[in-house]
Short mmCIF file of C-alpha atoms in Angstrom, two decimals:
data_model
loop_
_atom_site.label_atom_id
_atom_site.label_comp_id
_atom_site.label_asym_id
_atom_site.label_seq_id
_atom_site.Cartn_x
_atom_site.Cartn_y
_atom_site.Cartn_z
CA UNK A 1 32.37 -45.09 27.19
CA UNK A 2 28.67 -44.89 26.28
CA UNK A 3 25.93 -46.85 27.95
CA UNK A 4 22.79 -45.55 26.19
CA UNK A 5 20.91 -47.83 24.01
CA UNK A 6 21.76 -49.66 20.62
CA UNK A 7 18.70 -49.12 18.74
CA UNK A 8 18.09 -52.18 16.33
CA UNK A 9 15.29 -52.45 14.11
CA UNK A 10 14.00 -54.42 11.74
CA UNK A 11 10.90 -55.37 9.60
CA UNK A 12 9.69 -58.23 11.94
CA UNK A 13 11.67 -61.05 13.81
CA UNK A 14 14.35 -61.71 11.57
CA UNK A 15 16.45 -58.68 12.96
CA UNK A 16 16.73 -60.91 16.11
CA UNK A 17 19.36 -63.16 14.61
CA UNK A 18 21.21 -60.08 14.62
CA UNK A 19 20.34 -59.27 18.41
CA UNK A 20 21.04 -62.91 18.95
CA UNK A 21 24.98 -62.26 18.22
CA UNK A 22 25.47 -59.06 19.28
CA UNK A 23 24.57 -59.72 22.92
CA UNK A 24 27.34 -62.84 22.55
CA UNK A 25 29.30 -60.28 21.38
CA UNK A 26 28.72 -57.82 23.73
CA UNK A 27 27.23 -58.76 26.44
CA UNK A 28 27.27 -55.56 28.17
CA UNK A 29 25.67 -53.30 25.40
CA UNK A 30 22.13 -52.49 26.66
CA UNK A 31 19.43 -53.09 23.71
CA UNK A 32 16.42 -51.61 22.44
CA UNK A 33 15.02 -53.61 19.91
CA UNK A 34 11.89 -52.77 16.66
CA UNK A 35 10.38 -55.26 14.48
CA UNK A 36 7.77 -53.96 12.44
CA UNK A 37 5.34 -56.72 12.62
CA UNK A 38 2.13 -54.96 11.74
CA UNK A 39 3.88 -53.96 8.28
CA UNK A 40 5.86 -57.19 7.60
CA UNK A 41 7.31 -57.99 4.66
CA UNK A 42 9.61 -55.20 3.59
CA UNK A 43 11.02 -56.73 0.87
CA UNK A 44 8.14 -56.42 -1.24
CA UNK A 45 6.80 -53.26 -1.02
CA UNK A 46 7.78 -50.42 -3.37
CA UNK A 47 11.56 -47.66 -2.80
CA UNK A 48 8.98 -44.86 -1.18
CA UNK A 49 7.75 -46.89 0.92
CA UNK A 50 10.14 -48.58 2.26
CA UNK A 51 12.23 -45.39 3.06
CA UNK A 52 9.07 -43.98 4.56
CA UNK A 53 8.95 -47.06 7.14
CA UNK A 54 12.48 -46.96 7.72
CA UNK A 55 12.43 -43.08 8.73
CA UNK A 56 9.36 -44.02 11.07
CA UNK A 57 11.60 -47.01 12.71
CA UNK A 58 14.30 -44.83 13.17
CA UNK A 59 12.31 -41.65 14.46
CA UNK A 60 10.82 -44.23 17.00
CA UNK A 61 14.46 -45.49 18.19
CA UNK A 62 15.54 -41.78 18.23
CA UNK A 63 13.36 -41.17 21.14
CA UNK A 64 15.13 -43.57 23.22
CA UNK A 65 17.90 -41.55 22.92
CA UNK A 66 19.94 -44.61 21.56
CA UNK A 67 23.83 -44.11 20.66
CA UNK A 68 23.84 -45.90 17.46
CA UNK A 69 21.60 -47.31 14.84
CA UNK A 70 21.82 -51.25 13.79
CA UNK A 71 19.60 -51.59 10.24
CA UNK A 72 19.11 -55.57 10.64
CA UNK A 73 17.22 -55.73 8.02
CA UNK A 74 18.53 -56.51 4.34
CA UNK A 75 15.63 -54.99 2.34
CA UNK A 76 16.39 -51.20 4.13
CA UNK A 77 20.04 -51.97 4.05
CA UNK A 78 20.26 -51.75 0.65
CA UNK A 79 17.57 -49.71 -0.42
CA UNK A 80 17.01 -46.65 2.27
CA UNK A 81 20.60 -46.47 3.65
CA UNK A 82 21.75 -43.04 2.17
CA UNK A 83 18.07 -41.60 2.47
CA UNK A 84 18.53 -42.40 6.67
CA UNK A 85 21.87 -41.31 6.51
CA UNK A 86 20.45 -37.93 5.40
CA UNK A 87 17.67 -37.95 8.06
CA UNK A 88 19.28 -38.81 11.14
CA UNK A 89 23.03 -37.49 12.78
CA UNK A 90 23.57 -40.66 14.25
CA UNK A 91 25.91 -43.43 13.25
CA UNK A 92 24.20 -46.30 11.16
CA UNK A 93 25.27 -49.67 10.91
CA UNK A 94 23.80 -52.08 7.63
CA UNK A 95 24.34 -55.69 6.55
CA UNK A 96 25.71 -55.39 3.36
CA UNK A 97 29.48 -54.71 3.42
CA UNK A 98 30.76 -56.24 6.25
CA UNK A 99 28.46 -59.26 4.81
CA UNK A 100 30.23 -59.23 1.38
CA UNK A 101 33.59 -58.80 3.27
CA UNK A 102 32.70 -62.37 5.03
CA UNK A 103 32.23 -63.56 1.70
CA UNK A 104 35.17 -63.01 0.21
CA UNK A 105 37.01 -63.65 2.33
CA UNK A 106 35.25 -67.68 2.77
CA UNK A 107 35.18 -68.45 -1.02
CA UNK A 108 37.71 -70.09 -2.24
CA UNK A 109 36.18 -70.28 -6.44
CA UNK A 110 35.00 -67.06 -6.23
CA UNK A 111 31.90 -68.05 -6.66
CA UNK A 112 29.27 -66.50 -4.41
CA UNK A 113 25.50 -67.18 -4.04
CA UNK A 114 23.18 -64.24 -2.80
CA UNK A 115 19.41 -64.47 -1.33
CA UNK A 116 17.53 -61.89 0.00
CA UNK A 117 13.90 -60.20 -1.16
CA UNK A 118 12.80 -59.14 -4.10
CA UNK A 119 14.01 -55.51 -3.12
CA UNK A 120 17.27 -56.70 -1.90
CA UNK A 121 18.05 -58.53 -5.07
CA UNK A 122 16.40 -55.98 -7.23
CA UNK A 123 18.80 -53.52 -5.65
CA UNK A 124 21.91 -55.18 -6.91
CA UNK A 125 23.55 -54.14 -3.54
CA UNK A 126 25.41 -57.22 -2.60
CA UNK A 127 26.87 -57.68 -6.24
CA UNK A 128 28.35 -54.64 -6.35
CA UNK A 129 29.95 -54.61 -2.90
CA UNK A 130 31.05 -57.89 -3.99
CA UNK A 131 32.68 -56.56 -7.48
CA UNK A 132 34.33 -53.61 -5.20
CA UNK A 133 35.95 -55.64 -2.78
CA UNK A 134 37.02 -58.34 -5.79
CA UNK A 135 36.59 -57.76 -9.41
CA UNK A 136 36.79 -61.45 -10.68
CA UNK A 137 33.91 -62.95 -8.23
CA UNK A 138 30.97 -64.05 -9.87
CA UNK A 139 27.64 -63.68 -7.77
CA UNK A 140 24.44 -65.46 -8.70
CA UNK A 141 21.44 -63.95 -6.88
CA UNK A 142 18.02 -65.40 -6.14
CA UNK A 143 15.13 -63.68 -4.31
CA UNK A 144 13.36 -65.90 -1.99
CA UNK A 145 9.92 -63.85 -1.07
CA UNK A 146 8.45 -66.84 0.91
CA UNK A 147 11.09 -67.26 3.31
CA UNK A 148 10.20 -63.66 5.68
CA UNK A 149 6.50 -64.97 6.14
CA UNK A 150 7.66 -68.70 6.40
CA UNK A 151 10.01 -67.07 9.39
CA UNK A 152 7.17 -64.90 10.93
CA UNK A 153 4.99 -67.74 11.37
CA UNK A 154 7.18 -70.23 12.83
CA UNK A 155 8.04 -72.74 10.34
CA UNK A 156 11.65 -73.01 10.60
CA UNK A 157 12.18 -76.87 10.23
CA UNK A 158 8.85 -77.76 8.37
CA UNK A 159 8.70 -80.15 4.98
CA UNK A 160 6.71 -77.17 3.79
CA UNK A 161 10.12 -74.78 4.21
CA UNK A 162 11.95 -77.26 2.66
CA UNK A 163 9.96 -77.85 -0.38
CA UNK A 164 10.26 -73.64 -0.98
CA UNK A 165 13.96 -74.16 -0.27
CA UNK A 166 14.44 -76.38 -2.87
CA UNK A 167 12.75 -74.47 -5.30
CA UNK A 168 14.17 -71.11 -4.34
CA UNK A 169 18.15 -72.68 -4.27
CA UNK A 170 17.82 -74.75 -7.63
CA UNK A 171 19.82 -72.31 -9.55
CA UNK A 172 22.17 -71.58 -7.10
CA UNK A 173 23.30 -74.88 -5.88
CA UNK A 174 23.54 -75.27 -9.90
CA UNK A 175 26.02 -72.65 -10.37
CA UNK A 176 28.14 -74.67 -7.71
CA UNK A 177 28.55 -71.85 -5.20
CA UNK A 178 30.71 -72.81 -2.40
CA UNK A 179 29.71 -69.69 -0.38
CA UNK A 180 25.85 -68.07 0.01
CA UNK A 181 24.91 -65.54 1.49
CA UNK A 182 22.14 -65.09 3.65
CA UNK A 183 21.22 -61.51 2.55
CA UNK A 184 18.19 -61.14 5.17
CA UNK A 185 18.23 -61.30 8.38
CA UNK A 186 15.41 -63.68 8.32
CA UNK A 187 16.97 -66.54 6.55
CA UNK A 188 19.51 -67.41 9.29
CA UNK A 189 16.46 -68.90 11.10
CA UNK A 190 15.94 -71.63 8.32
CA UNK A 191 19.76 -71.86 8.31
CA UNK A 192 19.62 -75.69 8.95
CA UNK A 193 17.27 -76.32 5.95
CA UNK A 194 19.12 -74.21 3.86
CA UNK A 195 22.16 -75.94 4.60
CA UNK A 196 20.51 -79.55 3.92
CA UNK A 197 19.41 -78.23 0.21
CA UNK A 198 22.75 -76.68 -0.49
CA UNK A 199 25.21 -79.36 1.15
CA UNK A 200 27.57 -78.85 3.27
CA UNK A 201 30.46 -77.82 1.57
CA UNK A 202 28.70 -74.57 0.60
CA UNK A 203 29.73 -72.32 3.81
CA UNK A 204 26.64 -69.89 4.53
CA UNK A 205 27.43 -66.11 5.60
CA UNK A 206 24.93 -64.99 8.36
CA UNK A 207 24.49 -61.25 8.67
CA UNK A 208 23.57 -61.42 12.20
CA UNK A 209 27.61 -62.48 13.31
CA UNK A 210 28.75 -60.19 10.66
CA UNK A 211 26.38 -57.17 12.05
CA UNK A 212 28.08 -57.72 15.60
CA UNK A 213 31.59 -57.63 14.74
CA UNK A 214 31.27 -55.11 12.80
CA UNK A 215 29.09 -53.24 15.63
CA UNK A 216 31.75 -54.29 18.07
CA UNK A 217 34.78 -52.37 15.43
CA UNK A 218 32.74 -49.13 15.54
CA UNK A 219 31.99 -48.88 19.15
CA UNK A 220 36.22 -49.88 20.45
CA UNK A 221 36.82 -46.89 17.43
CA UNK A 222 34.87 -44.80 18.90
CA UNK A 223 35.80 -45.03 22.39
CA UNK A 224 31.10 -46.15 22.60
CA UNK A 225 31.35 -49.55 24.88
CA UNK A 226 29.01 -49.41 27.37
CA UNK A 227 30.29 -50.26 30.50
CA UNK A 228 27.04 -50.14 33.02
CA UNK A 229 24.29 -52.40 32.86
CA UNK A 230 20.86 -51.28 32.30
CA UNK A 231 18.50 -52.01 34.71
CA UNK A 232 16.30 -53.10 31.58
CA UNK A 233 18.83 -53.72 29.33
CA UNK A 234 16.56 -55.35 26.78
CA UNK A 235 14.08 -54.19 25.62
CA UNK A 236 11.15 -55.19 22.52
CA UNK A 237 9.06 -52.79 20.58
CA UNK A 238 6.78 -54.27 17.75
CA UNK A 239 3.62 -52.43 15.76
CA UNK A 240 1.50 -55.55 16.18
CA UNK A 241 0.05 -57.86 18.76
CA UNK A 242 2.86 -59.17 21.34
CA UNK A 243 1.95 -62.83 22.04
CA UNK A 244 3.61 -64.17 18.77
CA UNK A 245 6.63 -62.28 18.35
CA UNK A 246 7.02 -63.19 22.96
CA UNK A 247 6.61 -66.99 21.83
CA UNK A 248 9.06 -67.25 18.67
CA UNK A 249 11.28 -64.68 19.98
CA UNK A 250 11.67 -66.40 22.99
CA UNK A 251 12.73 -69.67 20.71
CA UNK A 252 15.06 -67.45 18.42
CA UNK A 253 16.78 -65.37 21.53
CA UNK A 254 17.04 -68.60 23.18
CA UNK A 255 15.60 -66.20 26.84
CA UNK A 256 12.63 -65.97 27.68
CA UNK A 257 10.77 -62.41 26.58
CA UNK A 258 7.45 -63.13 27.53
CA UNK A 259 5.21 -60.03 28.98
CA UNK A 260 8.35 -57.47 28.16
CA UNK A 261 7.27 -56.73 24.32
CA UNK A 262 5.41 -53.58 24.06
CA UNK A 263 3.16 -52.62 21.08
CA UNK A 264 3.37 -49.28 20.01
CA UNK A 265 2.00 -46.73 16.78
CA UNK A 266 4.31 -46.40 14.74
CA UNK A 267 2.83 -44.61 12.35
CA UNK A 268 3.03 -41.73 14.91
CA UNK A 269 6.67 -41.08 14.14
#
């Protein structure tokens, strides 16, 4: 048993669809929770940089002591995984191949839609965990920039979201997909417009459910489950101003957060 902290971080609030499911999962684990909302998106910005704010995040959740490091975010996933994996001794968790796994095993042509950022996409990540796991899939990917900032400022359900939806999934719903996934952690939170634009025989794979089983695999391997409750056992970290991320994270977490979200410098770490 282990009852230190997961640390989870992520590039804003999108990483809390993965909190979301792993406290269903796991309702004992305690939490310590990043979004990086003073440097949102990630998904744009160039390799360096992106591995240099993904050190910082993980620096920051080092001094928490945590047990284990969950990467909800799809953009560091796939681009700074093996550059943390060389900076830090403990055990990571990404979104990408437990993700994939979920897809394969859902689609039933073999024909699998991908969105994420442009540095997700760029990466070519998902397609080749895809071609690894099954050789004959075909993947058709689509990078959907608008969708983080759409997320961080609270327009889940507007006509606005669904207008950029439609654009954004035109190709995809062309190539007849019947599985997509959602390769950021932000896009689960427009999951019901999503799911209007591509119809509902397209089954959508959200990386927040996949994140905590496979998070709940690795800690039963490794002998990690917590077993004592924290006294805080959740708590919220973010690199700009509280009162927005206390309001929508409140809505996403479906628990109120309000007045325990702390602002710190990251750039300290």
């Amino acid at each position: 048993m282990d009852n230190r902290y997961i640390g989870v971080f992520d590039s804003g609030l999108g990483g809390l669809t993965a909190v979301r499911e792993i406290i269903r999962t796991l309702p004992n684990e305690n939490i310590v929770y990043f979004g990086d909302t003073g440097r949102v998106p990630y998904g744009s910005r160039g390799k360096d940089t992106i591995i240099k704010y993904a050190k910082q995040d993980v620096r920051f959740l080092e001094s928490y002591d945590v047990k284990m490091i969950v990467i909800a975010c799809g953009t560091v996933s796939t681009v700074a995984l093996p550059f943390l994996e060389e900076s830090t001794a403990l055990p990571l968790i990404g979104v990408v191949d437990a993700t994939a796994k979920a897809a394969i095993q859902a689609t039933k042509t073999g024909k699998i839609g991908v969105i994420g950022t442009a540095g997700t996409i760029n990466s070519g990540a998902y397609e080749k965990a895809l071609r690894v796991l099954d050789s004959s899939v075909t993947a058709v990917s689509k990078a959907c920039p608008l969708f983080v900032p759409l997320v961080e400022n609270g327009h889940t359900e507007s006509e606005v979201s669904k207008l950029v939806a439609e654009e954004y999934l035109a190709e995809i719903r062309e190539a007849c997909v019947d599985t997509l996934i959602l390769g950021c952690t932000h896009y689960p939170h427009l999951k019901g417009i999503i799911s209007k634009v591509m119809g509902s025989q397209v089954q959508l794979i959200d990386p927040g459910v996949e994140i905590a089983h496979n998070l709940q695999a690795v800690l039963q391997e490794k002998d990690m489950l917590a077993d004592y409750t924290a006294k805080e056992q959740y708590r919220f970290f973010v690199s700009d101003a509280a009162d927005g991320f206390e309001s929508l994270g409140s809505q996403f977490l479906q628990r109120n957060i309000c007045g325990r979200v702390e602002r710190i410098e990251i750039e300290k770490y």
